[in-house]
Amino acid sequence: MRSGFGGKQGSISGRSVGKQDLVDRAGSKHSLIRAIGGGDILTWIDATITSNTLGSNLTNSTIDVIEGSSPTVGSQVPSTEFSTVLNTTAYSFQSNGGVGESLSFPTSLIPASTNKITVASRFCITAASLAAAHIIWEIGNVNGFGGIDGGAVHGIIDQSGDKFWSGIGDVSSTEDSFFLSTEVPEVSRAYAYVSTHDTVPDPDQLKQYLDGKTLIADSESDLTGDTEYNFSTSVASYMGARVPNSSAFSLQGHLSDFIIMKRKLTESESQRLSKALSS
């Protein structure tokens, strides 16, 4: 099992390309997200529209959920800050005494029989370096997304160099997959990052998009796995950390936007979404 990294039905989108093109030209981030996501949006958080007091810790009622499931706070709570890197209000995930701050989603976040998801985020790393890993979101356990059948991860990792990181988990250790980008992330730089996760084909398919462009997988990636599982509905998932109250792979940075959809976006949709989040 790569613990450090880590029944198939589909859904079909009814959004029209023509409608999306009109929204793109209109230049509205929210309109584009609604046009692409529609009823497939599982959670959509936008800290750029917050009315929270800067410097205050989040509470369950002050998380800026536009649509879908809302995460909850734990004992280590992110705060609302103005991010100079992102040039907007954002949630600040940091480490307190070596323990990472996080938000928790319920097991009901991912519907049963979901075998395709898209995860999107706009974030920056504020740590002094990109050592180890920075999890933006993960379904897994203490061994990571590869520790459960139907796990998933979206973030950054240092594996023979810093890379954008996404994966699909399978306990068998031979059928989990992970995508590590040739693109090298940097500290104090804004990123709009989209990853798609698809367990239907053989092998499973992972794609990454950054600021409107498609990323390339490097030689450290393993894209040969073929899990037989849908995405897990048996464990909670977390923003900002592998598990709550842990130092493992905790996010040290700012997050302004976060979206999960129960559909694999096309390349064109993913590029448009990452470009819209970056603007």
mmCIF file of C-alpha atoms in Angstrom:
data_model
loop_
_atom_site.group_PDB
_atom_site.id
_atom_site.type_symbol
_atom_site.label_atom_id
_atom_site.label_comp_id
_atom_site.label_asym_id
_atom_site.label_seq_id
_atom_site.Cartn_x
_atom_site.Cartn_y
_atom_site.Cartn_z
ATOM 1 C CA MET A 1 0.000 0.000 0.000
ATOM 2 C CA ARG A 2 1.269 3.443 -0.867
ATOM 3 C CA SER A 3 0.365 4.949 2.461
ATOM 4 C CA GLY A 4 2.295 8.095 1.690
ATOM 5 C CA PHE A 5 0.175 8.739 -1.372
ATOM 6 C CA GLY A 6 -2.256 7.002 -0.356
ATOM 7 C CA GLY A 7 -19.479 -1.229 -9.458
ATOM 8 C CA LYS A 8 -19.454 1.651 -11.756
ATOM 9 C CA GLN A 9 -22.319 3.810 -12.891
ATOM 10 C CA GLY A 10 -22.102 7.242 -14.472
ATOM 11 C CA SER A 11 -24.045 10.489 -14.472
ATOM 12 C CA ILE A 12 -24.619 12.620 -17.534
ATOM 13 C CA SER A 13 -24.626 16.392 -17.571
ATOM 14 C CA GLY A 14 -27.480 18.212 -19.261
ATOM 15 C CA ARG A 15 -25.722 21.566 -19.562
ATOM 16 C CA SER A 16 -25.306 22.786 -23.146
ATOM 17 C CA VAL A 17 -22.029 23.936 -24.593
ATOM 18 C CA GLY A 18 -23.724 27.008 -26.043
ATOM 19 C CA LYS A 19 -24.949 28.100 -22.622
ATOM 20 C CA GLN A 20 -21.502 27.636 -21.118
ATOM 21 C CA ASP A 21 -19.874 29.677 -23.874
ATOM 22 C CA LEU A 22 -22.280 32.558 -23.195
ATOM 23 C CA VAL A 23 -21.484 32.397 -19.497
ATOM 24 C CA ASP A 24 -17.767 32.365 -20.233
ATOM 25 C CA ARG A 25 -18.137 35.548 -22.273
ATOM 26 C CA ALA A 26 -20.153 37.128 -19.462
ATOM 27 C CA GLY A 27 -17.161 36.662 -17.176
ATOM 28 C CA SER A 28 -19.113 35.650 -14.053
ATOM 29 C CA LYS A 29 -17.400 33.039 -11.893
ATOM 30 C CA HIS A 30 -20.612 32.052 -10.121
ATOM 31 C CA SER A 31 -22.609 31.823 -13.345
ATOM 32 C CA LEU A 32 -19.970 29.616 -14.921
ATOM 33 C CA ILE A 33 -19.870 27.299 -11.910
ATOM 34 C CA ARG A 34 -23.658 26.966 -11.915
ATOM 35 C CA ALA A 35 -23.746 26.373 -15.678
ATOM 36 C CA ILE A 36 -21.103 23.653 -15.527
ATOM 37 C CA GLY A 37 -22.018 22.118 -12.179
ATOM 38 C CA GLY A 38 -25.795 22.295 -12.143
ATOM 39 C CA GLY A 39 -27.266 19.531 -10.002
ATOM 40 C CA ASP A 40 -23.904 17.751 -9.789
ATOM 41 C CA ILE A 41 -22.495 20.177 -7.195
ATOM 42 C CA LEU A 42 -21.955 18.344 -3.894
ATOM 43 C CA THR A 43 -20.358 21.259 -2.049
ATOM 44 C CA TRP A 44 -19.405 24.785 -3.060
ATOM 45 C CA ILE A 45 -17.588 27.100 -0.669
ATOM 46 C CA ASP A 46 -16.629 30.663 -1.563
ATOM 47 C CA ALA A 47 -14.732 32.618 1.076
ATOM 48 C CA THR A 48 -14.405 35.611 -1.242
ATOM 49 C CA ILE A 49 -17.966 36.684 -0.395
ATOM 50 C CA THR A 50 -17.639 36.255 3.363
ATOM 51 C CA SER A 51 -18.842 38.776 5.906
ATOM 52 C CA ASN A 52 -16.780 37.133 8.659
ATOM 53 C CA THR A 53 -14.593 39.306 10.860
ATOM 54 C CA LEU A 54 -11.002 39.081 9.683
ATOM 55 C CA GLY A 55 -8.868 37.151 12.115
ATOM 56 C CA SER A 56 -11.837 35.288 13.598
ATOM 57 C CA ASN A 57 -12.012 31.507 13.742
ATOM 58 C CA LEU A 58 -14.637 29.817 11.628
ATOM 59 C CA THR A 59 -17.755 28.376 13.228
ATOM 60 C CA ASN A 60 -20.229 25.957 11.689
ATOM 61 C CA SER A 61 -22.528 28.895 10.903
ATOM 62 C CA THR A 62 -19.875 31.155 9.330
ATOM 63 C CA ILE A 63 -18.536 28.766 6.687
ATOM 64 C CA ASP A 64 -19.519 30.335 3.362
ATOM 65 C CA VAL A 65 -21.333 27.453 1.657
ATOM 66 C CA ILE A 66 -23.157 28.554 -1.467
ATOM 67 C CA GLU A 67 -24.584 25.146 -2.286
ATOM 68 C CA GLY A 68 -24.484 21.553 -1.098
ATOM 69 C CA SER A 69 -23.021 19.985 2.030
ATOM 70 C CA SER A 70 -21.348 22.112 4.669
ATOM 71 C CA PRO A 71 -18.268 20.977 6.572
ATOM 72 C CA THR A 72 -17.982 21.390 10.322
ATOM 73 C CA VAL A 73 -15.212 22.697 12.536
ATOM 74 C CA GLY A 74 -13.252 20.642 15.036
ATOM 75 C CA SER A 75 -10.858 21.508 17.823
ATOM 76 C CA GLN A 76 -8.274 23.008 15.440
ATOM 77 C CA VAL A 77 -10.134 25.675 13.501
ATOM 78 C CA PRO A 78 -9.135 27.701 10.400
ATOM 79 C CA SER A 79 -9.635 31.452 10.498
ATOM 80 C CA THR A 80 -10.841 34.052 8.007
ATOM 81 C CA GLU A 81 -8.064 36.295 6.697
ATOM 82 C CA PHE A 82 -7.331 38.626 3.821
ATOM 83 C CA SER A 83 -4.869 36.754 1.629
ATOM 84 C CA THR A 84 -2.480 39.105 -0.117
ATOM 85 C CA VAL A 85 -1.401 36.266 -2.419
ATOM 86 C CA LEU A 86 -4.961 35.436 -3.492
ATOM 87 C CA ASN A 87 -5.953 39.129 -3.245
ATOM 88 C CA THR A 88 -9.201 38.255 -1.504
ATOM 89 C CA THR A 89 -10.643 36.989 1.752
ATOM 90 C CA ALA A 90 -9.853 33.330 2.350
ATOM 91 C CA TYR A 91 -9.707 30.657 5.028
ATOM 92 C CA SER A 92 -6.293 30.313 6.631
ATOM 93 C CA PHE A 93 -5.233 26.744 7.477
ATOM 94 C CA GLN A 94 -2.166 26.681 9.705
ATOM 95 C CA SER A 95 -0.442 24.478 12.272
ATOM 96 C CA ASN A 96 -0.974 24.980 15.984
ATOM 97 C CA GLY A 97 1.642 23.217 18.047
ATOM 98 C CA GLY A 98 2.318 20.855 15.174
ATOM 99 C CA VAL A 99 -1.369 20.003 14.714
ATOM 100 C CA GLY A 100 -3.047 21.066 11.473
ATOM 101 C CA GLU A 101 -6.315 22.984 11.235
ATOM 102 C CA SER A 102 -9.090 21.261 9.310
ATOM 103 C CA LEU A 103 -12.764 21.093 8.399
ATOM 104 C CA SER A 104 -14.745 17.832 8.314
ATOM 105 C CA PHE A 105 -17.343 16.668 5.802
ATOM 106 C CA PRO A 106 -19.892 13.989 6.738
ATOM 107 C CA THR A 107 -19.948 10.563 5.101
ATOM 108 C CA SER A 108 -23.085 11.720 3.262
ATOM 109 C CA LEU A 109 -21.032 14.186 1.161
ATOM 110 C CA ILE A 110 -20.526 11.627 -1.621
ATOM 111 C CA PRO A 111 -23.764 9.918 -2.740
ATOM 112 C CA ALA A 112 -23.857 6.132 -2.999
ATOM 113 C CA SER A 113 -22.673 4.635 -6.313
ATOM 114 C CA THR A 114 -20.643 7.719 -7.247
ATOM 115 C CA ASN A 115 -17.735 6.667 -9.452
ATOM 116 C CA LYS A 116 -16.696 10.023 -10.944
ATOM 117 C CA ILE A 117 -15.892 13.264 -9.144
ATOM 118 C CA THR A 118 -14.297 16.615 -9.900
ATOM 119 C CA VAL A 119 -12.552 18.635 -7.190
ATOM 120 C CA ALA A 120 -11.654 22.310 -7.653
ATOM 121 C CA SER A 121 -9.848 24.748 -5.385
ATOM 122 C CA ARG A 122 -8.173 28.145 -5.389
ATOM 123 C CA PHE A 123 -5.385 28.332 -2.855
ATOM 124 C CA CYS A 124 -1.842 29.334 -2.011
ATOM 125 C CA ILE A 125 0.821 27.850 0.235
ATOM 126 C CA THR A 126 2.049 30.229 2.946
ATOM 127 C CA ALA A 127 4.564 27.899 4.607
ATOM 128 C CA ALA A 128 8.281 28.654 4.334
ATOM 129 C CA SER A 129 8.708 25.585 2.101
ATOM 130 C CA LEU A 130 6.707 22.851 0.401
ATOM 131 C CA ALA A 131 8.221 20.036 2.461
ATOM 132 C CA ALA A 132 6.140 16.840 2.892
ATOM 133 C CA ALA A 133 2.591 17.438 1.582
ATOM 134 C CA HIS A 134 -0.342 19.813 1.769
ATOM 135 C CA ILE A 135 -3.749 18.132 1.609
ATOM 136 C CA ILE A 136 -6.549 20.356 0.381
ATOM 137 C CA TRP A 137 -9.120 17.546 0.563
ATOM 138 C CA GLU A 138 -8.971 13.800 1.151
ATOM 139 C CA ILE A 139 -11.231 10.790 1.727
ATOM 140 C CA GLY A 140 -9.135 8.269 3.620
ATOM 141 C CA ASN A 141 -7.840 7.237 7.024
ATOM 142 C CA VAL A 142 -4.545 7.587 8.904
ATOM 143 C CA ASN A 143 -2.887 5.796 5.964
ATOM 144 C CA GLY A 144 -4.342 8.261 3.497
ATOM 145 C CA PHE A 145 -6.604 7.821 0.475
ATOM 146 C CA GLY A 146 -4.840 4.532 -0.343
ATOM 147 C CA GLY A 147 -5.835 3.164 3.056
ATOM 148 C CA ILE A 148 -9.471 2.667 2.045
ATOM 149 C CA ASP A 149 -11.370 1.361 -0.966
ATOM 150 C CA GLY A 150 -12.742 4.344 -2.853
ATOM 151 C CA GLY A 151 -10.453 6.963 -1.342
ATOM 152 C CA ALA A 152 -9.474 10.190 -3.081
ATOM 153 C CA VAL A 153 -6.995 13.050 -2.609
ATOM 154 C CA HIS A 154 -6.478 16.579 -4.028
ATOM 155 C CA GLY A 155 -3.411 18.567 -2.990
ATOM 156 C CA ILE A 156 0.380 18.969 -3.247
ATOM 157 C CA ILE A 157 3.120 16.510 -2.300
ATOM 158 C CA ASP A 158 6.914 16.385 -2.206
ATOM 159 C CA GLN A 159 7.741 13.139 -4.023
ATOM 160 C CA SER A 160 11.116 13.459 -5.720
ATOM 161 C CA GLY A 161 10.281 17.153 -5.923
ATOM 162 C CA ASP A 162 7.148 19.216 -5.310
ATOM 163 C CA LYS A 163 4.135 18.274 -7.430
ATOM 164 C CA PHE A 164 0.393 18.712 -7.738
ATOM 165 C CA TRP A 165 -1.148 15.484 -6.449
ATOM 166 C CA SER A 166 -4.407 13.618 -6.984
ATOM 167 C CA GLY A 167 -5.376 10.007 -6.461
ATOM 168 C CA ILE A 168 -7.902 7.178 -6.223
ATOM 169 C CA GLY A 169 -7.575 4.715 -3.347
ATOM 170 C CA ASP A 170 -7.733 0.918 -3.182
ATOM 171 C CA VAL A 171 -6.626 -1.068 -0.125
ATOM 172 C CA SER A 172 -5.199 -3.832 -2.322
ATOM 173 C CA SER A 173 -2.095 -1.631 -2.848
ATOM 174 C CA THR A 174 -1.922 -2.738 -6.489
ATOM 175 C CA GLU A 175 -5.047 -0.991 -7.785
ATOM 176 C CA ASP A 176 -4.780 2.516 -6.323
ATOM 177 C CA SER A 177 -3.649 5.301 -8.664
ATOM 178 C CA PHE A 178 -2.027 8.692 -8.259
ATOM 179 C CA PHE A 179 -1.162 11.554 -10.610
ATOM 180 C CA LEU A 180 1.933 13.644 -9.857
ATOM 181 C CA SER A 181 2.417 16.651 -12.109
ATOM 182 C CA THR A 182 5.497 17.798 -13.956
ATOM 183 C CA GLU A 183 4.353 21.305 -12.958
ATOM 184 C CA VAL A 184 6.255 22.445 -9.860
ATOM 185 C CA PRO A 185 4.183 24.380 -7.292
ATOM 186 C CA GLU A 186 5.719 27.315 -5.443
ATOM 187 C CA VAL A 187 5.053 28.995 -2.113
ATOM 188 C CA SER A 188 3.248 32.361 -2.046
ATOM 189 C CA ARG A 189 1.675 31.871 -5.445
ATOM 190 C CA ALA A 190 -2.042 31.693 -6.251
ATOM 191 C CA TYR A 191 -3.321 28.545 -7.950
ATOM 192 C CA ALA A 192 -6.704 27.506 -9.365
ATOM 193 C CA TYR A 193 -6.496 23.723 -9.432
ATOM 194 C CA VAL A 194 -8.973 21.175 -10.799
ATOM 195 C CA SER A 195 -8.624 17.396 -10.581
ATOM 196 C CA THR A 196 -10.957 14.786 -12.094
ATOM 197 C CA HIS A 197 -11.199 11.246 -10.692
ATOM 198 C CA ASP A 198 -12.876 8.463 -12.705
ATOM 199 C CA THR A 199 -13.059 4.823 -11.571
ATOM 200 C CA VAL A 200 -15.083 3.577 -14.575
ATOM 201 C CA PRO A 201 -12.400 2.852 -17.222
ATOM 202 C CA ASP A 202 -9.559 0.347 -16.906
ATOM 203 C CA PRO A 203 -7.203 1.758 -15.798
ATOM 204 C CA ASP A 204 -8.851 4.449 -13.678
ATOM 205 C CA GLN A 205 -8.411 7.967 -15.045
ATOM 206 C CA LEU A 206 -6.960 10.967 -13.230
ATOM 207 C CA LYS A 207 -6.576 14.397 -14.857
ATOM 208 C CA GLN A 208 -5.288 17.735 -13.539
ATOM 209 C CA TYR A 209 -5.824 21.313 -14.704
ATOM 210 C CA LEU A 210 -4.194 24.492 -13.439
ATOM 211 C CA ASP A 211 -5.115 28.089 -14.227
ATOM 212 C CA GLY A 212 -6.758 27.111 -17.515
ATOM 213 C CA LYS A 213 -4.188 24.592 -18.752
ATOM 214 C CA THR A 214 -3.903 20.797 -18.687
ATOM 215 C CA LEU A 215 -1.115 19.344 -16.555
ATOM 216 C CA ILE A 216 1.155 16.449 -17.516
ATOM 217 C CA ALA A 217 1.844 13.436 -15.296
ATOM 218 C CA ASP A 218 5.492 12.813 -14.456
ATOM 219 C CA SER A 219 7.331 9.494 -14.263
ATOM 220 C CA GLU A 220 6.645 9.130 -10.514
ATOM 221 C CA SER A 221 2.894 8.812 -11.204
ATOM 222 C CA ASP A 222 1.087 5.473 -11.136
ATOM 223 C CA LEU A 223 -1.877 5.543 -13.502
ATOM 224 C CA THR A 224 -2.241 1.773 -13.973
ATOM 225 C CA GLY A 225 -4.655 0.941 -11.121
ATOM 226 C CA ASP A 226 -8.226 -0.208 -11.670
ATOM 227 C CA THR A 227 -10.222 -0.053 -8.452
ATOM 228 C CA GLU A 228 -13.482 -1.974 -8.367
ATOM 229 C CA TYR A 229 -15.009 0.458 -5.890
ATOM 230 C CA ASN A 230 -17.095 3.603 -6.019
ATOM 231 C CA PHE A 231 -15.987 6.567 -3.921
ATOM 232 C CA SER A 232 -16.363 5.781 -0.250
ATOM 233 C CA THR A 233 -19.465 6.716 1.697
ATOM 234 C CA SER A 234 -18.281 4.958 4.856
ATOM 235 C CA VAL A 235 -15.760 7.501 6.165
ATOM 236 C CA ALA A 236 -15.686 11.260 6.618
ATOM 237 C CA SER A 237 -13.496 13.448 4.409
ATOM 238 C CA TYR A 238 -11.408 16.426 5.439
ATOM 239 C CA MET A 239 -10.231 19.784 4.159
ATOM 240 C CA GLY A 240 -6.762 20.818 5.246
ATOM 241 C CA ALA A 241 -5.503 17.613 6.861
ATOM 242 C CA ARG A 242 -5.337 13.840 6.510
ATOM 243 C CA VAL A 243 -7.357 13.363 9.692
ATOM 244 C CA PRO A 244 -8.306 15.859 12.424
ATOM 245 C CA ASN A 245 -5.807 16.756 15.148
ATOM 246 C CA SER A 246 -2.888 15.417 13.122
ATOM 247 C CA SER A 247 0.279 16.950 11.736
ATOM 248 C CA ALA A 248 0.305 14.560 8.771
ATOM 249 C CA PHE A 249 0.196 16.382 5.432
ATOM 250 C CA SER A 250 -1.664 19.369 6.874
ATOM 251 C CA LEU A 251 -2.317 22.371 4.652
ATOM 252 C CA GLN A 252 -0.290 25.450 5.471
ATOM 253 C CA GLY A 253 -1.948 28.091 3.364
ATOM 254 C CA HIS A 254 -5.023 30.033 2.282
ATOM 255 C CA LEU A 255 -8.097 28.651 0.506
ATOM 256 C CA SER A 256 -10.659 30.953 -1.109
ATOM 257 C CA ASP A 257 -12.751 28.568 -3.235
ATOM 258 C CA PHE A 258 -13.588 24.880 -2.971
ATOM 259 C CA ILE A 259 -15.973 22.768 -5.074
ATOM 260 C CA ILE A 260 -16.772 19.070 -5.458
ATOM 261 C CA MET A 261 -19.017 17.733 -8.229
ATOM 262 C CA LYS A 262 -20.336 14.200 -8.721
ATOM 263 C CA ARG A 263 -19.318 14.234 -12.363
ATOM 264 C CA LYS A 264 -16.082 14.118 -14.307
ATOM 265 C CA LEU A 265 -15.812 17.430 -16.131
ATOM 266 C CA THR A 266 -14.575 17.378 -19.690
ATOM 267 C CA GLU A 267 -11.181 18.841 -20.483
ATOM 268 C CA SER A 268 -12.799 22.000 -21.855
ATOM 269 C CA GLU A 269 -15.020 22.417 -18.779
ATOM 270 C CA SER A 270 -12.103 21.806 -16.407
ATOM 271 C CA GLN A 271 -9.926 24.339 -18.214
ATOM 272 C CA ARG A 272 -12.697 26.954 -18.151
ATOM 273 C CA LEU A 273 -13.418 26.317 -14.473
ATOM 274 C CA SER A 274 -9.771 26.603 -13.414
ATOM 275 C CA LYS A 275 -9.359 29.733 -15.514
ATOM 276 C CA ALA A 276 -12.519 31.282 -14.003
ATOM 277 C CA LEU A 277 -11.326 30.568 -10.454
ATOM 278 C CA SER A 278 -7.938 32.103 -11.227
ATOM 279 C CA SER A 279 -9.399 35.385 -12.483
#
